[in-house]
PDB file of C-alpha atoms in Angstrom:
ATOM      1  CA  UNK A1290       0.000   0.000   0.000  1.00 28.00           C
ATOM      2  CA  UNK A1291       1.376   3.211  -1.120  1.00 26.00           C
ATOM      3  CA  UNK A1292      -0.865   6.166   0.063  1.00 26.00           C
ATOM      4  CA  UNK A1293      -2.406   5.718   3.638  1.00 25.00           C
ATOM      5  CA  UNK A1294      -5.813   6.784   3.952  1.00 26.00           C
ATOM      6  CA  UNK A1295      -7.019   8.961   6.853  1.00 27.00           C
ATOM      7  CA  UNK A1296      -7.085   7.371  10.216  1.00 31.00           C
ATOM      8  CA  UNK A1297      -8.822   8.293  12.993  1.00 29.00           C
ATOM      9  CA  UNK A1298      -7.190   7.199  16.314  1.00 35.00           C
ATOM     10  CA  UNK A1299      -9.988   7.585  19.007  1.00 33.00           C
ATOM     11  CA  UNK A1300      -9.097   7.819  22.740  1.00 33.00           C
ATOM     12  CA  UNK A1301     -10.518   9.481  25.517  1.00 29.00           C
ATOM     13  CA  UNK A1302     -12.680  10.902  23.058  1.00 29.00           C
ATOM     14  CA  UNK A1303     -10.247  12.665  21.310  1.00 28.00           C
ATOM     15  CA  UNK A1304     -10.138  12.215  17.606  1.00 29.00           C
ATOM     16  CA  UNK A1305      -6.047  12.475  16.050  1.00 28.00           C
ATOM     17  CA  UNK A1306      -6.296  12.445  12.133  1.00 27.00           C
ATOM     18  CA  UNK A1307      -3.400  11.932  10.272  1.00 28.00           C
ATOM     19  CA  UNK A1308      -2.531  11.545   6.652  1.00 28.00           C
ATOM     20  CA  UNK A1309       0.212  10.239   5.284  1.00 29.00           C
ATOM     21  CA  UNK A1310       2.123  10.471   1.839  1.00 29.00           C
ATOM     22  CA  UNK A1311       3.680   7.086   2.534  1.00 31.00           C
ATOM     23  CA  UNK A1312       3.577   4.144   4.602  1.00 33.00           C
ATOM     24  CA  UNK A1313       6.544   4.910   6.440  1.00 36.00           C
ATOM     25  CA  UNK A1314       5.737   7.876   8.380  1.00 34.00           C
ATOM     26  CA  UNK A1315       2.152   7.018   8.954  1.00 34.00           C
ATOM     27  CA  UNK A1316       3.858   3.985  11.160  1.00 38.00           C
ATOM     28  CA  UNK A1317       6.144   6.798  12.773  1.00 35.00           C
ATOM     29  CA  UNK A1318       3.003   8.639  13.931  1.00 36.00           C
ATOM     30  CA  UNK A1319       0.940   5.480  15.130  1.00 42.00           C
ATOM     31  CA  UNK A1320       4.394   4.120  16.940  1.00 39.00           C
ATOM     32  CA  UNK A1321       4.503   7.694  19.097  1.00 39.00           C
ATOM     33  CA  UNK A1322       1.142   7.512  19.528  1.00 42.00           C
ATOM     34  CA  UNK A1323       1.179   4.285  20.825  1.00 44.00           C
ATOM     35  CA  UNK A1324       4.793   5.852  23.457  1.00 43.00           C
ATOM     36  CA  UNK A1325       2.660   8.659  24.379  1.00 45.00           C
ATOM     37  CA  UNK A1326      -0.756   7.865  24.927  1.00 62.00           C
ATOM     38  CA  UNK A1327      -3.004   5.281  26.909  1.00 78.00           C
ATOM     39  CA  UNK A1328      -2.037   2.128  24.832  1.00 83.00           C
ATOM     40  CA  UNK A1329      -5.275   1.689  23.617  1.00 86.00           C
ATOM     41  CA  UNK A1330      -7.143   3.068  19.973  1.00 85.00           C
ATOM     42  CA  UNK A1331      -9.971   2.168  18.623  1.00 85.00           C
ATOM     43  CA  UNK A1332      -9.088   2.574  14.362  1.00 81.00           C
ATOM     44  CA  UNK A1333     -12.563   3.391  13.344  1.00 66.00           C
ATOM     45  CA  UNK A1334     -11.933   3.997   9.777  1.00 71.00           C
ATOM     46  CA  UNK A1335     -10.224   0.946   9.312  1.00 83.00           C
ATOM     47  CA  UNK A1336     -13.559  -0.787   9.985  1.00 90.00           C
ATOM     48  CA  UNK A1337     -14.373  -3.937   8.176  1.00 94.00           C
ATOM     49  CA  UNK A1338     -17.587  -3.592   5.846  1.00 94.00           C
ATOM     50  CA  UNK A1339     -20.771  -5.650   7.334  1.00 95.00           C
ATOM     51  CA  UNK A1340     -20.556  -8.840   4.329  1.00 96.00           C
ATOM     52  CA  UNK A1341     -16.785  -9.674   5.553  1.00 96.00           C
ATOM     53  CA  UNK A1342     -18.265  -9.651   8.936  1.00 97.00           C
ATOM     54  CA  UNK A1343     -21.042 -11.924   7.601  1.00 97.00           C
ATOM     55  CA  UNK A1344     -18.794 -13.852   5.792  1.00 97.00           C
ATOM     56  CA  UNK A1345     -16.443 -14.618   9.645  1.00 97.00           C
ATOM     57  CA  UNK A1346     -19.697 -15.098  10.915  1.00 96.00           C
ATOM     58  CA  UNK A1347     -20.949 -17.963   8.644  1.00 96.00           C
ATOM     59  CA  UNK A1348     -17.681 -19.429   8.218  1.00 96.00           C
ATOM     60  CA  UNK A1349     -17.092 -23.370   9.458  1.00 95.00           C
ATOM     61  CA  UNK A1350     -15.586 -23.011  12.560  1.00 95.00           C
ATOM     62  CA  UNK A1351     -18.572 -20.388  13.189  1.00 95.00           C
ATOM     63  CA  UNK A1352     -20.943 -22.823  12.729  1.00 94.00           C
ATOM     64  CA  UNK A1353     -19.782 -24.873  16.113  1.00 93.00           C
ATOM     65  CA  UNK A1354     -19.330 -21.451  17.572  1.00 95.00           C
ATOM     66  CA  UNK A1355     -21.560 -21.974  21.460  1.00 93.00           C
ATOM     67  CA  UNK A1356     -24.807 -19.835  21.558  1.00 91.00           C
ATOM     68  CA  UNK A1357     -25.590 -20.747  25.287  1.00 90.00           C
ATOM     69  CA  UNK A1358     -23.718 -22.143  28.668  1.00 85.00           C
ATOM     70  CA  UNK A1359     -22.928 -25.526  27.451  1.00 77.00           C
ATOM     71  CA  UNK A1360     -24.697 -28.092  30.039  1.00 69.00           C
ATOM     72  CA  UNK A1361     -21.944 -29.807  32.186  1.00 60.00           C
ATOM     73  CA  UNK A1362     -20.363 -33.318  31.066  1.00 58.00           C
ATOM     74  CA  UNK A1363     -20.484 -36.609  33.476  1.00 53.00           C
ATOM     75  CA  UNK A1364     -16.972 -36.177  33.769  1.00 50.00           C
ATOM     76  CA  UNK A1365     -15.590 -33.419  35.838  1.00 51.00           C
ATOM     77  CA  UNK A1366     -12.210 -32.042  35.043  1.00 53.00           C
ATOM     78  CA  UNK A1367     -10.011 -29.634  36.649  1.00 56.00           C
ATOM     79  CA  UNK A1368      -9.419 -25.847  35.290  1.00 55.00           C
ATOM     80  CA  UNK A1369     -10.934 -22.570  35.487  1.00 55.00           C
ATOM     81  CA  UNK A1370     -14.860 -22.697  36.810  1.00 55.00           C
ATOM     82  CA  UNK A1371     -17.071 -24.812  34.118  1.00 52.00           C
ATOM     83  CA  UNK A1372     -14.502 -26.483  32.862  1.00 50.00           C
ATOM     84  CA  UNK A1373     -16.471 -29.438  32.427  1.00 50.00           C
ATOM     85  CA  UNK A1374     -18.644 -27.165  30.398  1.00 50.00           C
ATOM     86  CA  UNK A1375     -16.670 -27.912  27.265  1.00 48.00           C
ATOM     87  CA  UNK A1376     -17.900 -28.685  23.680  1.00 50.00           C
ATOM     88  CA  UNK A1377     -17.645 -32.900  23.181  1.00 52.00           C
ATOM     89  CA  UNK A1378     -14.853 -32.299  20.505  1.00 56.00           C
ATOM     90  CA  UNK A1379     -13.256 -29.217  22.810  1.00 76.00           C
ATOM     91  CA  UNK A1380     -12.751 -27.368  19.494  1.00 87.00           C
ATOM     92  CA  UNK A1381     -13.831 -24.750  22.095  1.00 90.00           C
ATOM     93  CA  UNK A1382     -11.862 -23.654  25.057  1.00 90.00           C
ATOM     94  CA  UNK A1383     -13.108 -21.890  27.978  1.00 88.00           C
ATOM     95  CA  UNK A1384     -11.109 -18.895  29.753  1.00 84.00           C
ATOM     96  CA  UNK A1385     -14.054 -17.848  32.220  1.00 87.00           C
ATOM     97  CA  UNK A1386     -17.911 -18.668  33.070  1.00 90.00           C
ATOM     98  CA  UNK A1387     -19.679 -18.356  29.315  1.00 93.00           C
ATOM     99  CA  UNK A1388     -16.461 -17.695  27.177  1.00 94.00           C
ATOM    100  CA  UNK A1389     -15.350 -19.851  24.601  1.00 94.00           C
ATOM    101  CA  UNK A1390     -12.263 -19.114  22.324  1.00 94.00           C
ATOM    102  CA  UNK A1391     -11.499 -21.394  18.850  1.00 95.00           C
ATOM    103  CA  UNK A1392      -7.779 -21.092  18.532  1.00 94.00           C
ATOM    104  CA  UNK A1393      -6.050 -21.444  15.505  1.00 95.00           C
ATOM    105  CA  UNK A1394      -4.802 -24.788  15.922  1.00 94.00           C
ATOM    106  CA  UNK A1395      -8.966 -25.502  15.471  1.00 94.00           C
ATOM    107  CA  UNK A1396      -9.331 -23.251  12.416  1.00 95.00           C
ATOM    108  CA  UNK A1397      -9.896 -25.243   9.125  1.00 95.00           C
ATOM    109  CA  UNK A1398      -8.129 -23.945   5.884  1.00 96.00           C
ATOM    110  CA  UNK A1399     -11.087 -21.907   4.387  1.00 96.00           C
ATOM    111  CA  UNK A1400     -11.461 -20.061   8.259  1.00 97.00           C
ATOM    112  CA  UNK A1401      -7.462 -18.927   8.112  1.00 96.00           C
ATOM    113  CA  UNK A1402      -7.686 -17.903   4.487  1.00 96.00           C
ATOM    114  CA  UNK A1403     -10.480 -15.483   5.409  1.00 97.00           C
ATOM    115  CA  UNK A1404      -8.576 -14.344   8.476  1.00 97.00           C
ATOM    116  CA  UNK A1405      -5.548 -13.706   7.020  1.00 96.00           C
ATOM    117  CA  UNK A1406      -7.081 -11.700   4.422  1.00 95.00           C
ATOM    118  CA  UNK A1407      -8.126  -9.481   7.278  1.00 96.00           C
ATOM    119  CA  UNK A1408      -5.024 -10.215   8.399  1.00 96.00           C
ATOM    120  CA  UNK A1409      -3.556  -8.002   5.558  1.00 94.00           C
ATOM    121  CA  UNK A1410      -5.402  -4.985   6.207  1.00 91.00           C
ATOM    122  CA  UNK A1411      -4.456  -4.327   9.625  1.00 92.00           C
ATOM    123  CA  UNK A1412      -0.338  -5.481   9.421  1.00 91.00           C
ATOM    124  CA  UNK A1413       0.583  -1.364   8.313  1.00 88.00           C
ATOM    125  CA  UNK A1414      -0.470  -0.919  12.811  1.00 87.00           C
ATOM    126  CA  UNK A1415       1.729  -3.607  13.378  1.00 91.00           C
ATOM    127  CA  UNK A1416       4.629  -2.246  11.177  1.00 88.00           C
ATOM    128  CA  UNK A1417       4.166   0.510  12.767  1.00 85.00           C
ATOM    129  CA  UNK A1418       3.785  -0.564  16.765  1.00 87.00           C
ATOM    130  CA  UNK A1419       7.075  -2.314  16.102  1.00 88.00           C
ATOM    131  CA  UNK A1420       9.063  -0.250  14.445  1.00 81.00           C
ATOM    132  CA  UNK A1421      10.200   1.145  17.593  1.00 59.00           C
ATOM    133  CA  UNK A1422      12.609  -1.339  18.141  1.00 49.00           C
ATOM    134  CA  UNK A1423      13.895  -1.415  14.670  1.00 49.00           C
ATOM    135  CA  UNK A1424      16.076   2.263  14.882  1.00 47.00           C
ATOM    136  CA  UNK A1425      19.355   0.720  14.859  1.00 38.00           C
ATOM    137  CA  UNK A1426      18.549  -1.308  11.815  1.00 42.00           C
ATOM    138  CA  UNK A1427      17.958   1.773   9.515  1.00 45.00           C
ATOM    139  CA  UNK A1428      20.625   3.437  11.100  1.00 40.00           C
ATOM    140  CA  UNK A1429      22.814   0.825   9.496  1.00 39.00           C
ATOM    141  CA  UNK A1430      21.198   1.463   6.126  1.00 44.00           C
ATOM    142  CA  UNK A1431      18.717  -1.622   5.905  1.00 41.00           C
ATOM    143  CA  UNK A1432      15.434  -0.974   5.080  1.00 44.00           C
ATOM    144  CA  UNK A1433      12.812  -0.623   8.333  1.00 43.00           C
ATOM    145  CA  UNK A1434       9.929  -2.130   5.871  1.00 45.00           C
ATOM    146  CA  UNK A1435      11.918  -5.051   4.966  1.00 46.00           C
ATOM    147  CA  UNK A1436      13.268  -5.817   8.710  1.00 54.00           C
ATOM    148  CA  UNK A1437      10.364  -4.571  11.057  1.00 60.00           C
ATOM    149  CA  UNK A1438       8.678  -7.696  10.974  1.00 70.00           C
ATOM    150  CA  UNK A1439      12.170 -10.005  11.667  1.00 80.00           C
ATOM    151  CA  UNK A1440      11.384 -11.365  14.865  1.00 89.00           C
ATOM    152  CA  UNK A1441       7.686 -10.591  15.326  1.00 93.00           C
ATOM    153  CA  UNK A1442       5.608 -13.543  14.986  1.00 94.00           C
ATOM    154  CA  UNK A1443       1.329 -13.982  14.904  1.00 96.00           C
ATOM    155  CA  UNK A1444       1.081 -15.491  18.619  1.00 95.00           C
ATOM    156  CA  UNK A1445      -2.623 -15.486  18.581  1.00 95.00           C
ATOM    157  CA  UNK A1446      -5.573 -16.044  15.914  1.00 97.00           C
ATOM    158  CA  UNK A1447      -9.004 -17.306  17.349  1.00 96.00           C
ATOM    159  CA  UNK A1448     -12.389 -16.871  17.298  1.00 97.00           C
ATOM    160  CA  UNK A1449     -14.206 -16.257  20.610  1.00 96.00           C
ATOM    161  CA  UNK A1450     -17.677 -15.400  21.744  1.00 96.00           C
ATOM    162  CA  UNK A1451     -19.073 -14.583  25.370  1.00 96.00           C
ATOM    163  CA  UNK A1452     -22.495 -16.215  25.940  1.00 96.00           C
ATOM    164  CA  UNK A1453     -25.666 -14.949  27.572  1.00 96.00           C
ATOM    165  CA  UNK A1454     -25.113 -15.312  31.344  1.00 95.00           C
ATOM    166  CA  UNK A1455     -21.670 -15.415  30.612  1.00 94.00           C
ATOM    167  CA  UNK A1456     -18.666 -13.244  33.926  1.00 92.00           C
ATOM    168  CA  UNK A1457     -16.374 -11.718  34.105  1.00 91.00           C
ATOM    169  CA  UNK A1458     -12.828 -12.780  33.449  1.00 90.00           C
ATOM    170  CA  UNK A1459      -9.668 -12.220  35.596  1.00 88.00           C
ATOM    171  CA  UNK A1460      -7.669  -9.301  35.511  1.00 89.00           C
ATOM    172  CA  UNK A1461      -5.096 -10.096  32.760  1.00 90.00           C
ATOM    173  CA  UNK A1462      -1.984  -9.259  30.669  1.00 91.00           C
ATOM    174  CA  UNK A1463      -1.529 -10.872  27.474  1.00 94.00           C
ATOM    175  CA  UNK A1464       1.764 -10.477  27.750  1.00 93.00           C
ATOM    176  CA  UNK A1465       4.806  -9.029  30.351  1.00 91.00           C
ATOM    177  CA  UNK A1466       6.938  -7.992  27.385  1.00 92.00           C
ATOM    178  CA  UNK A1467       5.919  -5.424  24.552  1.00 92.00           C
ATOM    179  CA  UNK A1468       3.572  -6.846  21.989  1.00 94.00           C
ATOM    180  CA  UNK A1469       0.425  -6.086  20.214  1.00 94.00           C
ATOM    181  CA  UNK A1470      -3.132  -7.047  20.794  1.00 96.00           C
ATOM    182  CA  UNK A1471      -5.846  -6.254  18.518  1.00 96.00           C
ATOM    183  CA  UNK A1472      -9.473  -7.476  18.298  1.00 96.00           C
ATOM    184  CA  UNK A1473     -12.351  -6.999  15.966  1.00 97.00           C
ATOM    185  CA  UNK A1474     -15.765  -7.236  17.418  1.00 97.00           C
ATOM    186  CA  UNK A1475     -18.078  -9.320  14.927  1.00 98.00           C
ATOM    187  CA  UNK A1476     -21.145  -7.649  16.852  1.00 97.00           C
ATOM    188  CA  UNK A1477     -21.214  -3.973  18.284  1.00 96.00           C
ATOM    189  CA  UNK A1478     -19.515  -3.851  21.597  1.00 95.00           C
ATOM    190  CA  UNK A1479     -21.567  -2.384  24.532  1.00 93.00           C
ATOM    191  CA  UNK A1480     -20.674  -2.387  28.551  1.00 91.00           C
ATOM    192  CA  UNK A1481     -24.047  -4.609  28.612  1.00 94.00           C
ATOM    193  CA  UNK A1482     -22.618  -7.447  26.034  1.00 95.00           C
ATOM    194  CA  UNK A1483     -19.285  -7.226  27.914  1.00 92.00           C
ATOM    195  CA  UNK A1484     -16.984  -5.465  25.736  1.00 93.00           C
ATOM    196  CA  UNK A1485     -13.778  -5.444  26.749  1.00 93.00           C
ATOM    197  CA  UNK A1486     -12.594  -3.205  29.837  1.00 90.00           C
ATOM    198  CA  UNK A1487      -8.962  -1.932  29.662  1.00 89.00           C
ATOM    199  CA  UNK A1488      -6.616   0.337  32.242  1.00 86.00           C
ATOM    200  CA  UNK A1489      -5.913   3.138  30.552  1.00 84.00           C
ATOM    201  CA  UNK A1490      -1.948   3.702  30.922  1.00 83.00           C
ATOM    202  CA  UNK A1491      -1.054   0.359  32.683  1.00 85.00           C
ATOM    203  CA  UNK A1492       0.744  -0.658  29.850  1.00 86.00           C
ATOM    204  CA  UNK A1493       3.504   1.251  31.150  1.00 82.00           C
ATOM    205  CA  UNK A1494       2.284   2.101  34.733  1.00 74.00           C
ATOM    206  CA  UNK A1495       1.190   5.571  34.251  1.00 67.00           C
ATOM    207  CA  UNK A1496      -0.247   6.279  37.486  1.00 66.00           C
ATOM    208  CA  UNK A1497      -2.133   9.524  37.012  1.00 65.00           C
ATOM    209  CA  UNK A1498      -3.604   8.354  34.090  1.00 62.00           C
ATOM    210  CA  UNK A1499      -4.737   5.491  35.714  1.00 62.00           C
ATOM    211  CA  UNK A1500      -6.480   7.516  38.998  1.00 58.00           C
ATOM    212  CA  UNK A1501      -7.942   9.857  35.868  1.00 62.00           C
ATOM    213  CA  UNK A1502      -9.240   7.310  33.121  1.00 64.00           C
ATOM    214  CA  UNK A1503     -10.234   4.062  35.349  1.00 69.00           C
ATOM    215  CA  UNK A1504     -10.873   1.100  33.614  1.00 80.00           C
ATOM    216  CA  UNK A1505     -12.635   1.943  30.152  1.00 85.00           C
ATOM    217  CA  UNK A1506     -15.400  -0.144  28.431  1.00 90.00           C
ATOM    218  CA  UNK A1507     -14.490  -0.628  24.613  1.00 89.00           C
ATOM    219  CA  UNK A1508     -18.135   0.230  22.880  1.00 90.00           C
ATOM    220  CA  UNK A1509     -17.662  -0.098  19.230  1.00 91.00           C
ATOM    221  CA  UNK A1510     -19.322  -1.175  16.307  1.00 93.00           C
ATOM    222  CA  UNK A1511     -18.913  -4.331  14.756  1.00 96.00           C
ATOM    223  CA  UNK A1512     -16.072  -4.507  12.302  1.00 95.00           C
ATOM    224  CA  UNK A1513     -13.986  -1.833  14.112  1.00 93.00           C
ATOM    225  CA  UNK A1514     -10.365  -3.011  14.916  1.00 93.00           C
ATOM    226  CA  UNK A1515      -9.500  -2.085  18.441  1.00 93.00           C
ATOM    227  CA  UNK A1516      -5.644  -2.491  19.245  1.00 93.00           C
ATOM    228  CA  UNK A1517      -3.860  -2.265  22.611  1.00 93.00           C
ATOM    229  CA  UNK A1518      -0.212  -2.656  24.227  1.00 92.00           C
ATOM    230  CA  UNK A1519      -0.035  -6.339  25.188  1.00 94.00           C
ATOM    231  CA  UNK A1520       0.737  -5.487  28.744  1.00 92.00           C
ATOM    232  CA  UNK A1521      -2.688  -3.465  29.182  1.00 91.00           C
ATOM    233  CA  UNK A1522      -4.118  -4.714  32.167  1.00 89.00           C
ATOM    234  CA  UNK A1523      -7.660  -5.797  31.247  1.00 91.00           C
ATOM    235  CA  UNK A1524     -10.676  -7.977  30.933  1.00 92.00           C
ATOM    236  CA  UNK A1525     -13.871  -9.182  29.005  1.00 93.00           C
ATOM    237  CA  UNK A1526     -16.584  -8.495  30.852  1.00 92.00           C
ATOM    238  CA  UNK A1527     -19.897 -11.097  31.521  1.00 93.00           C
ATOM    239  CA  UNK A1528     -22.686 -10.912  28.765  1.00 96.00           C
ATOM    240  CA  UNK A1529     -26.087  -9.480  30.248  1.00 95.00           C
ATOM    241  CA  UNK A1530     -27.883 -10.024  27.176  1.00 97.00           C
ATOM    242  CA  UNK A1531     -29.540 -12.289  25.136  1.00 96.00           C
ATOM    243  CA  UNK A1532     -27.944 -12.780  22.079  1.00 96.00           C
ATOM    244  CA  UNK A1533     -23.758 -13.723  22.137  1.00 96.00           C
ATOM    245  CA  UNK A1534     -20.914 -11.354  21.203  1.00 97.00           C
ATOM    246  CA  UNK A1535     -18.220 -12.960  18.901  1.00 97.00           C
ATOM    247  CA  UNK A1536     -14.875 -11.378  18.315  1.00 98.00           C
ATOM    248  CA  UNK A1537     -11.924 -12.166  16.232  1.00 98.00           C
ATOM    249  CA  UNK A1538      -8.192 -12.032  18.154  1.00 97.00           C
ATOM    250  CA  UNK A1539      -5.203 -11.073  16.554  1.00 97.00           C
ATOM    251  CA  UNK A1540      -2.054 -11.126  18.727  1.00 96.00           C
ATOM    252  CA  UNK A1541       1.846 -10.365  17.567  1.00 96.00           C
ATOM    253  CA  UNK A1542       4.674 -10.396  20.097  1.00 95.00           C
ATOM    254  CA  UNK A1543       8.497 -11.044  19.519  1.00 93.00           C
ATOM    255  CA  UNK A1544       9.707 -14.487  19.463  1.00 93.00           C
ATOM    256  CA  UNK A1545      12.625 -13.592  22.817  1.00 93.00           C
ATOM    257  CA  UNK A1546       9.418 -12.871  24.327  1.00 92.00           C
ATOM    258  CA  UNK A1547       6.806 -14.821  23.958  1.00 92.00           C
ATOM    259  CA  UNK A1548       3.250 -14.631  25.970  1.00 90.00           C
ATOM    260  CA  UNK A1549       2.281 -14.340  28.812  1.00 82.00           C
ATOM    261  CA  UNK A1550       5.914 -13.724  29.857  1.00 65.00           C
ATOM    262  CA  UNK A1551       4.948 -14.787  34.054  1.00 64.00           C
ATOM    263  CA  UNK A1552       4.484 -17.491  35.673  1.00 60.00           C
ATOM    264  CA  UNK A1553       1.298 -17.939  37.916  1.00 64.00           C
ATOM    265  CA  UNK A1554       2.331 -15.531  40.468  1.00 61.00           C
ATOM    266  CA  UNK A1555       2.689 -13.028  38.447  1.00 61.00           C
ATOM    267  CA  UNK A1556      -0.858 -13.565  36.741  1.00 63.00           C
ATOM    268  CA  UNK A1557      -2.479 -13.508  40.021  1.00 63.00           C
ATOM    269  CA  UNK A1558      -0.142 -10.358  41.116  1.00 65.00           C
ATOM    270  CA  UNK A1559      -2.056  -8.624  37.690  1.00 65.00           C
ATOM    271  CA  UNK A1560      -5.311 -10.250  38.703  1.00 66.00           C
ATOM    272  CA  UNK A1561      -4.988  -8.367  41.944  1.00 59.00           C
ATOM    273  CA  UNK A1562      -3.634  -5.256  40.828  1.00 64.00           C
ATOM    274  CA  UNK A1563      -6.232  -4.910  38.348  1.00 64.00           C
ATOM    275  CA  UNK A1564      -9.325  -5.133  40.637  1.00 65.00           C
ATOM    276  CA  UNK A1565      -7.478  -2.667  43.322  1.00 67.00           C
ATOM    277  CA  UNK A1566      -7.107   0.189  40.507  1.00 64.00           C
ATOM    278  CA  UNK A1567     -10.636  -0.657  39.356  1.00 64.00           C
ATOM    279  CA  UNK A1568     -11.926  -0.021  42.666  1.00 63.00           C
ATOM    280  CA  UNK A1569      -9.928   2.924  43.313  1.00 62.00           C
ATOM    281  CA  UNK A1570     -10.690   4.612  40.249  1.00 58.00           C
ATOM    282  CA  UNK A1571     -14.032   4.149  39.984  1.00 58.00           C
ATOM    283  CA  UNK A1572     -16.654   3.574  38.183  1.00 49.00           C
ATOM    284  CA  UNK A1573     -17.068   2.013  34.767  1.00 51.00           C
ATOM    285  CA  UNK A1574     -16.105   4.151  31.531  1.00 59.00           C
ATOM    286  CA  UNK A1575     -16.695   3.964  28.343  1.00 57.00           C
ATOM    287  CA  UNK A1576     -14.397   4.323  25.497  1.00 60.00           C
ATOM    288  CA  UNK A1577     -16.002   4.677  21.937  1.00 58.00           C
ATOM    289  CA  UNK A1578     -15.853   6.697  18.801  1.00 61.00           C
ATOM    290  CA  UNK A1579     -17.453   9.379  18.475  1.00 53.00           C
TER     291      UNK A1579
END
């Protein structure tokens, strides 16, 4: 892609537009952004159109996807709570009560085709997230297009949806280290579905913004592609209504440092720090375009 369109970077609910000539510096300006800011934007015009959302959500592993709470097998087996609420083939996992994630190793050929496709049109945000770490290369006179990407590897594709009835989950980092999170809600995203809820800033524990932004509620319309710093402390919240809310996951990190990057310490240390600065801060925001 030669010529960048206009993006609009949406946070706080302040709109940054920014054009670009070239590819290259419209990376420069999402990579400060990203330094800067919260570690969270919501790309609204880099929204998918409603058939390729149709198309993810009629495609086979869709078809499987869980609608309800999936009644409990005979055999109980250890793991989060409702474990034993698993699909028979377990092409579904569970990460909380009511949320079921297909990961890519469960993806048939025809589902990762149409992903990556997607794929494609949001890999100019991760050029540019990582290009941080790629100074030194340019300085020596290689190209930053050609070796931004050396290194950085897809760590995450799945579906997921949260089902009716579905909680909350656990305070949680994707990752200790750097890396780059991005999901694309296949329904609209509202606090009462149980869009996902983010700390503002704790990507790089920025204390006043935390006390001023509290934990944010992601409410955006299907298609939009909402990206965040790996080590933003959040959550998907439980589903109060009564139809499901389905999301694609994209997730790139560097291969030193692979997710999550702690052990189960840590995750509980994350678990816990998240709930303390949600109580402290408040109550629940929302963070949409406007």
């Amino acid at each position: 892609m030669d010529a960048f369109s206009v993006y609009l970077l949406i946070v706080f609910g302040l709109v940054f537009t920014m054009t670009s000539s070239n590819l290259h510096s419209t990376k420069w300006i999402i990579r400060q952004y990203y330094e800067t800011a919260s570690g969270v934007a919501i790309i609204d015009t880099l929204r998918l159109p409603p058939n390729i959302v149709n198309e993810v959500k009629n495609m086979p592993a869709a078809h499987s996807m869980p609608t309800q709470m999936l009644k409990p097998k005979r055999q109980q087996r250890r793991g989060p709570p409702g474990a034993n609420m698993m699909p028979k083939d377990e092409t579904w996992r569970l990460s909380a009560y009511g949320r079921y994630h297909c990961v890519e190793n469960h993806l048939g050929d025809e589902d990762i085709q149409l992903l990556e496709q997607i794929e494609k049109q949001i890999l100019p945000l991760v050029h540019g997230f990582f290009q941080n770490g790629d100074r030194t290369e340019e300085s020596r006179g290689a190209s930053v297009t050609d070796t931004i990407m050396d290194g950085i590897y897809r760590s995450e594709l799945q579906l997921m949806t949260a089902v009716p009835g579905s909680g909350n989950q656990s305070w949680h980092k994707d990752n200790r280290a750097r890396g780059l999170s991005i999901i694309v809600p296949l329904v609209d995203f509202t606090p009462e579905n149980g869009g996902t809820q983010l700390l503002l800033g704790s990507h790089n524990n920025n204390w006043p913004l935390f006390a001023n932004g509290g934990a944010r509620v992601i409410d955006a319309p299907a298609g939009s592609v909402v990206a965040y710093d790996s080590r933003t402390i959040h959550r998907g919240l439980g589903n109060e209504t009564n139809e499901g809310r389905p999301a694609l996951i994209f997730c790139y990190d560097r291969v030193e440092t692979p997710p999550p990057g702690c052990g189960t310490l840590g995750s509980v240390g994350t678990s816990y720090q998240g709930r303390l600065v949600d109580i402290l801060t408040g109550a629940m925001n929302v963070l949409s375009p406007k």
